[in-house]
Coordinates of C-alpha atoms in Angstrom, one line a residue:
Chain A
M1 CA -186.0 69.1 58.1
S2 CA -188.2 70.1 55.4
R3 CA -190.5 72.8 56.8
S4 CA -190.4 75.7 54.4
A5 CA -193.1 76.2 51.8
R6 CA -195.4 73.5 53.2
R7 CA -198.8 74.8 53.6
K8 CA -201.4 73.6 56.0
P9 CA -204.1 71.2 54.7
E10 CA -207.5 72.5 53.9
Y11 CA -209.6 71.0 56.7
H12 CA -213.0 71.2 55.1
K13 CA -211.7 69.6 51.9
I14 CA -210.1 66.7 53.9
N15 CA -213.4 66.3 55.8
R16 CA -215.3 66.1 52.6
D17 CA -212.8 63.7 50.9
L18 CA -212.8 61.5 54.1
F19 CA -216.6 61.1 54.0
V20 CA -216.7 60.5 50.3
L21 CA -213.8 58.0 50.3
T22 CA -215.2 56.2 53.4
Y23 CA -218.6 55.9 51.7
G24 CA -216.9 54.5 48.6
A25 CA -215.1 51.9 50.8
L26 CA -218.3 51.0 52.4
V27 CA -220.1 50.4 49.1
A28 CA -217.2 48.4 47.9
Q29 CA -217.3 46.2 51.0
L30 CA -221.0 45.7 50.8
C31 CA -220.6 44.7 47.1
K32 CA -218.2 42.1 48.3
D33 CA -220.5 40.9 51.0
Y34 CA -223.7 40.7 49.0
E35 CA -224.2 39.3 45.5
K36 CA -227.5 41.0 44.8
D37 CA -227.8 44.7 44.1
E38 CA -231.1 44.8 46.0
D39 CA -229.4 43.7 49.2
V40 CA -226.7 46.3 48.9
N41 CA -229.3 49.0 48.2
K42 CA -231.3 47.7 51.2
Y43 CA -228.4 48.0 53.6
L44 CA -227.4 51.4 52.3
D45 CA -230.9 52.6 52.9
K46 CA -231.0 51.0 56.3
M47 CA -227.7 52.7 57.3
G48 CA -228.9 56.0 55.9
Y49 CA -232.0 55.7 57.9
G50 CA -230.0 55.3 61.1
I51 CA -227.9 58.3 60.2
G52 CA -231.0 60.4 59.3
T53 CA -232.7 59.7 62.6
R54 CA -229.7 61.3 64.4
L55 CA -228.8 63.9 61.8
V56 CA -232.2 65.6 61.9
E57 CA -231.6 66.7 65.5
D58 CA -228.3 68.3 64.5
F59 CA -230.0 69.9 61.5
L60 CA -232.9 71.3 63.5
A61 CA -230.6 72.7 66.1
R62 CA -228.3 74.4 63.6
S63 CA -230.7 75.5 61.0
C64 CA -233.5 76.8 63.3
V65 CA -236.0 76.3 60.6
G66 CA -239.6 77.4 61.4
R67 CA -242.7 75.4 61.3
C68 CA -243.6 74.0 57.9
H69 CA -247.2 74.1 56.6
S70 CA -246.9 72.0 53.5
Y71 CA -245.0 69.1 51.9
S72 CA -243.7 71.6 49.4
E73 CA -242.1 73.7 52.1
I74 CA -240.5 70.7 53.7
T75 CA -239.0 69.6 50.4
D76 CA -237.7 73.0 49.8
I77 CA -236.0 73.0 53.2
I78 CA -234.5 69.6 52.5
A79 CA -233.0 70.9 49.2
Q80 CA -232.0 74.4 50.1
V81 CA -231.0 74.1 53.7
A82 CA -230.2 70.5 54.6
F83 CA -228.4 69.5 51.4
K84 CA -226.5 72.8 51.4
M85 CA -225.5 72.4 55.0
Y86 CA -224.2 68.9 54.8
L87 CA -223.1 68.3 51.2
G88 CA -222.7 71.8 49.9
I89 CA -225.1 71.4 47.0
T90 CA -228.6 72.7 46.4
P91 CA -230.8 70.3 44.3
S92 CA -233.7 71.8 42.4
V93 CA -237.2 70.8 43.5
S94 CA -240.1 69.9 41.3
C95 CA -243.6 68.7 42.2
N96 CA -244.7 65.6 40.4
N97 CA -248.4 65.4 41.0
S98 CA -251.5 67.5 41.6
S99 CA -252.0 66.1 45.1
R100 CA -248.7 67.8 45.9
N101 CA -247.3 64.9 47.9
E102 CA -244.8 63.7 45.3
F103 CA -241.6 65.7 44.7
S104 CA -238.3 65.3 43.0
L105 CA -234.9 66.5 43.9
I106 CA -232.7 67.0 40.9
L107 CA -229.0 66.9 41.7
D108 CA -226.8 68.7 39.2
K109 CA -223.7 67.8 41.3
N110 CA -223.3 64.9 43.7
P111 CA -220.2 64.9 45.8
L112 CA -220.7 61.3 46.8
V113 CA -219.8 60.1 43.3
E114 CA -216.8 62.4 42.9
F115 CA -214.4 59.5 42.7
V116 CA -216.8 57.1 40.9
E117 CA -216.4 56.8 37.1
E118 CA -219.0 54.0 36.6
L119 CA -220.7 51.3 38.4
P120 CA -218.9 48.0 38.7
A121 CA -219.6 45.3 36.0
G122 CA -222.7 43.3 36.8
R123 CA -224.0 46.0 39.2
S124 CA -226.4 47.7 36.9
S125 CA -229.1 47.9 39.6
L126 CA -226.9 49.3 42.3
C127 CA -228.1 52.6 43.7
Y128 CA -224.7 53.9 44.7
C129 CA -226.0 56.8 46.7
N130 CA -228.9 55.0 48.3
L131 CA -227.6 56.2 51.7
L132 CA -229.1 59.6 50.9
C133 CA -232.6 58.1 50.5
G134 CA -232.3 56.5 53.9
I135 CA -231.1 59.7 55.5
I136 CA -234.0 61.7 54.1
R137 CA -236.5 58.9 55.1
G138 CA -235.1 58.6 58.6
A139 CA -235.0 62.3 59.2
L140 CA -238.6 62.8 58.0
E141 CA -239.7 59.9 60.2
M142 CA -238.2 61.6 63.3
V143 CA -240.5 64.6 62.6
H144 CA -243.5 62.3 62.2
L145 CA -243.6 62.3 58.5
A146 CA -243.7 59.0 56.7
A147 CA -242.2 59.0 53.2
D148 CA -241.0 56.8 50.4
V149 CA -237.7 58.0 49.1
T150 CA -236.0 56.4 46.1
F151 CA -233.8 57.2 43.2
L152 CA -235.9 57.8 40.1
Q153 CA -232.9 58.5 37.8
D154 CA -229.2 58.1 38.3
R155 CA -226.3 59.5 36.1
L156 CA -224.2 56.5 37.1
K157 CA -226.8 54.3 35.4
G158 CA -226.7 56.4 32.2
D159 CA -229.6 58.7 32.9
S160 CA -229.3 62.3 32.1
V161 CA -229.8 63.5 35.6
T162 CA -229.7 62.2 39.2
E163 CA -233.2 62.4 40.6
I164 CA -234.4 61.5 44.1
G165 CA -238.2 61.1 44.5
I166 CA -239.9 61.8 47.8
T167 CA -243.5 60.6 48.2
F168 CA -245.1 61.7 51.4
L169 CA -247.4 58.9 52.6
K170 CA -249.6 60.6 55.1
K171 CA -251.6 63.7 54.8
L172 CA -249.9 66.4 56.8
D173 CA -252.2 67.4 59.7
E174 CA -251.3 70.9 60.8
K175 CA -252.7 70.3 64.3
K176 CA -250.6 67.2 64.9
Y177 CA -247.3 68.3 63.3
R178 CA -244.8 69.5 65.8
R179 CA -241.2 70.4 65.1
K180 CA -239.0 67.8 66.8
K181 CA -236.8 69.4 69.4
Chain B
M1 CA -218.8 70.2 51.4
A2 CA -219.5 67.3 53.7
D3 CA -219.9 68.2 57.3
A4 CA -217.6 66.3 59.7
L5 CA -220.6 65.0 61.5
L6 CA -221.6 63.0 58.5
F7 CA -218.3 61.0 58.7
E8 CA -218.9 60.3 62.4
F9 CA -222.4 59.1 61.8
L10 CA -221.3 57.1 58.8
L11 CA -218.5 55.4 60.8
T12 CA -220.9 54.5 63.5
E13 CA -223.4 52.9 61.2
M14 CA -220.7 51.2 59.2
V15 CA -219.3 49.5 62.2
A16 CA -222.8 48.5 63.4
E17 CA -223.6 47.1 59.9
L18 CA -220.3 45.3 59.2
W19 CA -220.1 43.8 62.7
P20 CA -221.9 40.5 63.2
Q21 CA -225.0 41.0 65.4
D22 CA -225.2 37.4 66.6
P23 CA -223.0 36.7 69.6
D24 CA -220.8 34.2 67.8
P25 CA -218.0 33.3 70.2
A26 CA -215.8 32.2 67.3
R27 CA -212.6 34.2 67.6
G28 CA -211.9 33.9 63.9
G29 CA -215.1 35.7 63.0
R30 CA -214.5 38.7 65.1
K31 CA -210.9 39.0 64.1
M32 CA -211.9 38.9 60.4
N33 CA -214.3 41.7 60.9
L34 CA -211.6 43.8 62.7
S35 CA -209.3 43.1 59.7
V36 CA -212.1 44.2 57.3
L37 CA -212.6 47.5 59.1
E38 CA -208.9 48.1 59.4
G39 CA -208.4 47.3 55.7
M40 CA -211.2 49.8 54.8
G41 CA -209.5 52.4 57.0
C42 CA -206.2 51.7 55.2
H43 CA -207.7 52.1 51.8
V44 CA -209.3 55.4 52.8
G45 CA -206.1 56.6 54.3
Q46 CA -204.2 55.7 51.1
A47 CA -206.7 57.5 48.9
L48 CA -206.7 60.5 51.3
G49 CA -202.9 60.6 51.2
E50 CA -202.9 60.6 47.4
R51 CA -205.3 63.5 47.3
L52 CA -203.0 65.7 49.4
P53 CA -201.0 68.3 47.4
Q54 CA -197.5 67.2 46.7
E55 CA -195.8 70.2 48.3
M56 CA -197.5 69.3 51.5
L57 CA -195.9 65.9 51.5
A58 CA -192.2 66.9 51.1
F59 CA -190.9 65.1 54.1
R60 CA -187.3 64.2 54.5
E61 CA -187.7 62.0 57.6
E62 CA -190.3 59.6 58.8
L63 CA -190.7 61.7 62.0
D64 CA -191.7 64.7 59.8
A65 CA -194.4 62.5 58.2
L66 CA -195.7 61.4 61.6
K67 CA -195.7 64.9 62.8
F68 CA -197.8 65.9 59.8
L69 CA -200.1 63.0 60.5
C70 CA -200.6 63.8 64.1
K71 CA -200.7 67.6 64.0
D72 CA -202.3 68.5 60.7
L73 CA -204.1 65.5 59.3
W74 CA -205.5 64.3 62.6
V75 CA -206.9 67.7 63.4
A76 CA -208.5 67.8 60.0
V77 CA -210.2 64.5 60.4
F78 CA -211.1 64.4 64.1
Q79 CA -211.1 68.2 65.0
K80 CA -208.9 67.4 67.9
Q81 CA -205.2 67.6 68.3
M82 CA -203.0 64.8 69.6
D83 CA -201.8 65.4 73.1
S84 CA -198.2 64.2 72.5
L85 CA -196.0 62.6 70.0
C86 CA -193.1 60.5 71.4
P87 CA -189.9 59.8 69.5
S88 CA -190.8 56.1 69.7
H89 CA -193.6 56.9 67.1
Q90 CA -196.3 56.7 69.7
W91 CA -198.9 59.4 69.9
S92 CA -201.6 59.8 72.5
L93 CA -205.0 61.3 72.6
S94 CA -207.1 62.0 75.6
M95 CA -210.8 61.7 75.2
A96 CA -213.8 61.3 77.4
S97 CA -214.2 57.7 78.6
G98 CA -217.2 55.4 78.8
L99 CA -216.6 52.2 80.7
Q100 CA -219.9 50.9 79.5
Y101 CA -218.6 50.9 75.9
L102 CA -215.6 48.8 76.7
D103 CA -216.7 46.0 74.5
E104 CA -217.4 48.2 71.6
A105 CA -214.0 50.0 71.5
P106 CA -212.2 47.6 69.1
K107 CA -214.7 48.1 66.3
F108 CA -214.1 51.8 66.2
L109 CA -210.4 51.6 66.7
A110 CA -209.9 49.3 63.8
F111 CA -210.9 51.7 61.1
T112 CA -209.0 54.5 62.9
C113 CA -205.8 52.5 62.9
G114 CA -206.1 51.6 59.3
G115 CA -206.3 55.3 58.2
P116 CA -202.9 56.4 59.3
R117 CA -201.3 53.1 58.0
G118 CA -202.8 53.9 54.6
T119 CA -201.7 57.5 54.6
L120 CA -198.2 56.6 55.7
S121 CA -198.0 54.0 52.9
T122 CA -198.8 56.7 50.4
L123 CA -195.8 58.6 51.8
G124 CA -193.7 55.5 51.1
I125 CA -193.6 54.4 54.8
E126 CA -194.8 50.9 55.5
S127 CA -196.0 50.7 59.1
L128 CA -198.1 48.9 61.5
V129 CA -200.5 51.1 63.5
T130 CA -202.1 49.8 66.6
A131 CA -204.1 51.3 69.4
S132 CA -204.0 50.7 73.1
V133 CA -206.0 52.1 75.9
A134 CA -203.8 52.0 79.0
A135 CA -205.6 54.5 81.1
L136 CA -209.3 55.3 81.3
C137 CA -209.4 58.5 79.5
A138 CA -206.6 58.1 77.0
C139 CA -206.0 56.2 73.8
K140 CA -202.4 55.6 72.6
F141 CA -201.6 54.9 69.0
Q142 CA -198.4 53.3 68.0
A143 CA -196.9 53.3 64.5
V144 CA -194.2 50.7 64.0
I145 CA -192.2 51.6 60.9
Q146 CA -191.4 48.5 58.8
K147 CA -187.8 48.8 57.7
S148 CA -187.5 45.5 55.8
Q149 CA -187.9 45.3 52.1
G150 CA -190.8 43.6 50.5
P151 CA -194.5 44.0 50.9
L152 CA -196.0 44.4 54.3
G153 CA -198.2 41.5 55.2
H154 CA -201.7 42.3 56.2
P155 CA -201.4 43.5 59.8
Q156 CA -203.1 41.4 62.5
L157 CA -205.0 43.7 64.8
S158 CA -205.3 41.6 67.8
L159 CA -206.9 42.7 71.0
T160 CA -206.9 41.6 74.6
T161 CA -209.1 42.8 77.3
A162 CA -207.5 44.1 80.5
S163 CA -210.4 43.3 82.7
G164 CA -213.0 40.7 83.2
P165 CA -216.1 40.1 81.1
H166 CA -218.8 42.7 81.1
P167 CA -222.4 41.5 81.0
L168 CA -223.8 44.7 79.5
Q169 CA -225.5 44.2 76.2
V170 CA -225.0 47.4 74.3
N171 CA -226.7 48.1 71.0
S172 CA -224.2 50.1 69.0
R173 CA -227.0 51.6 67.0
C174 CA -228.1 53.6 70.0
F175 CA -224.8 55.5 70.0
G176 CA -224.9 59.1 69.4
P177 CA -222.2 61.2 67.9
E178 CA -220.1 60.9 71.0
T179 CA -219.5 57.2 70.2
L180 CA -216.1 57.8 68.9
A181 CA -215.0 59.7 72.0
T182 CA -216.5 57.3 74.5
A183 CA -215.4 54.1 72.7
F184 CA -211.8 55.1 73.1
G185 CA -212.1 54.8 76.9
G186 CA -212.0 51.7 78.9
G187 CA -209.4 49.1 79.7
L188 CA -209.0 47.7 76.3
R189 CA -205.5 47.1 75.0
A190 CA -204.4 46.4 71.5
R191 CA -200.9 44.9 71.1
A192 CA -198.9 44.6 67.9
G193 CA -197.7 41.1 67.0
H194 CA -200.2 39.0 68.8
R195 CA -201.6 36.4 66.5
M196 CA -204.5 35.2 68.4
L197 CA -207.4 36.9 70.2
K198 CA -206.7 36.1 73.8
K199 CA -209.9 37.1 75.4
W200 CA -213.0 38.4 73.9
V201 CA -215.9 39.8 76.0

């Protein structure tokens, strides 16, 4: 039997690959099921929303983040804690308006597209990583924050960077905000 | 690096999304969706197998490959070891059971059966992987190695229920991360070789 010199697999790498590959299979299946890119984007967002509503509980339990007092703080936590914890990347954050309720997450690296060279032909409007937008939106909603989350730029579409825009829809009321337990 | 929890949640949502929500009694429709999920699992298993370093895959016998699948790869994917591996290429896994999720088990088993089949095919082993739940708290997977030459036909993952119909209406979207564990319980049996869905609750 061949036993010598065979090393154990790296579990974290396999976990990461499994998630990325499964996500790719899912997007491929949705592209087969739906002709319009808008429908695929919609379902990816919807699924991400479902994931986000559950993931936020795990995140809050594991990260033990304190109470946030501004949208800027919340966005920083999403970028520096949540993305780091689950995807191993730290997007940079920028504020897009003077009201300080519109922010951008710039992703230098995106593990979800590791095995994607380009979008399929005829799928120029596909937001391949739209699951991430749904996850952020679902997670924020579970802590009583309504937000629009969309891809503003996408390297897969030929843009120079991948940018996720978060627009907080309701003014944060410090008295009403409670960290979801 | 992606947390293992992301995969669990993704699988739950994926099954909920790709499974028809309307209670269509047509056997063909449900069987097709099982095949879709199993096929996706197979593709993922193949890609995963291709990503593994070559020195890790130097197997001389099929049993070595199955041992690797059950002891190393399974732990990496599900963070739980198989309880036993029998020479008849069956391996079993004990998990918490949830009778109320009896109806939902096939959806989650389909993808999980496809994964090992895909990985084994990367190792040059054509197989048919099925799952059966013979006891309440256990799930048994069986890999049947295909010895004949030629391409393996698309496996038919057929399922029969071991008990009567259950009137519970379960929304799979309400499942938490324990879904994978609880869905493996129940009296559902999956047999290789059956061409028709005998009973569908």
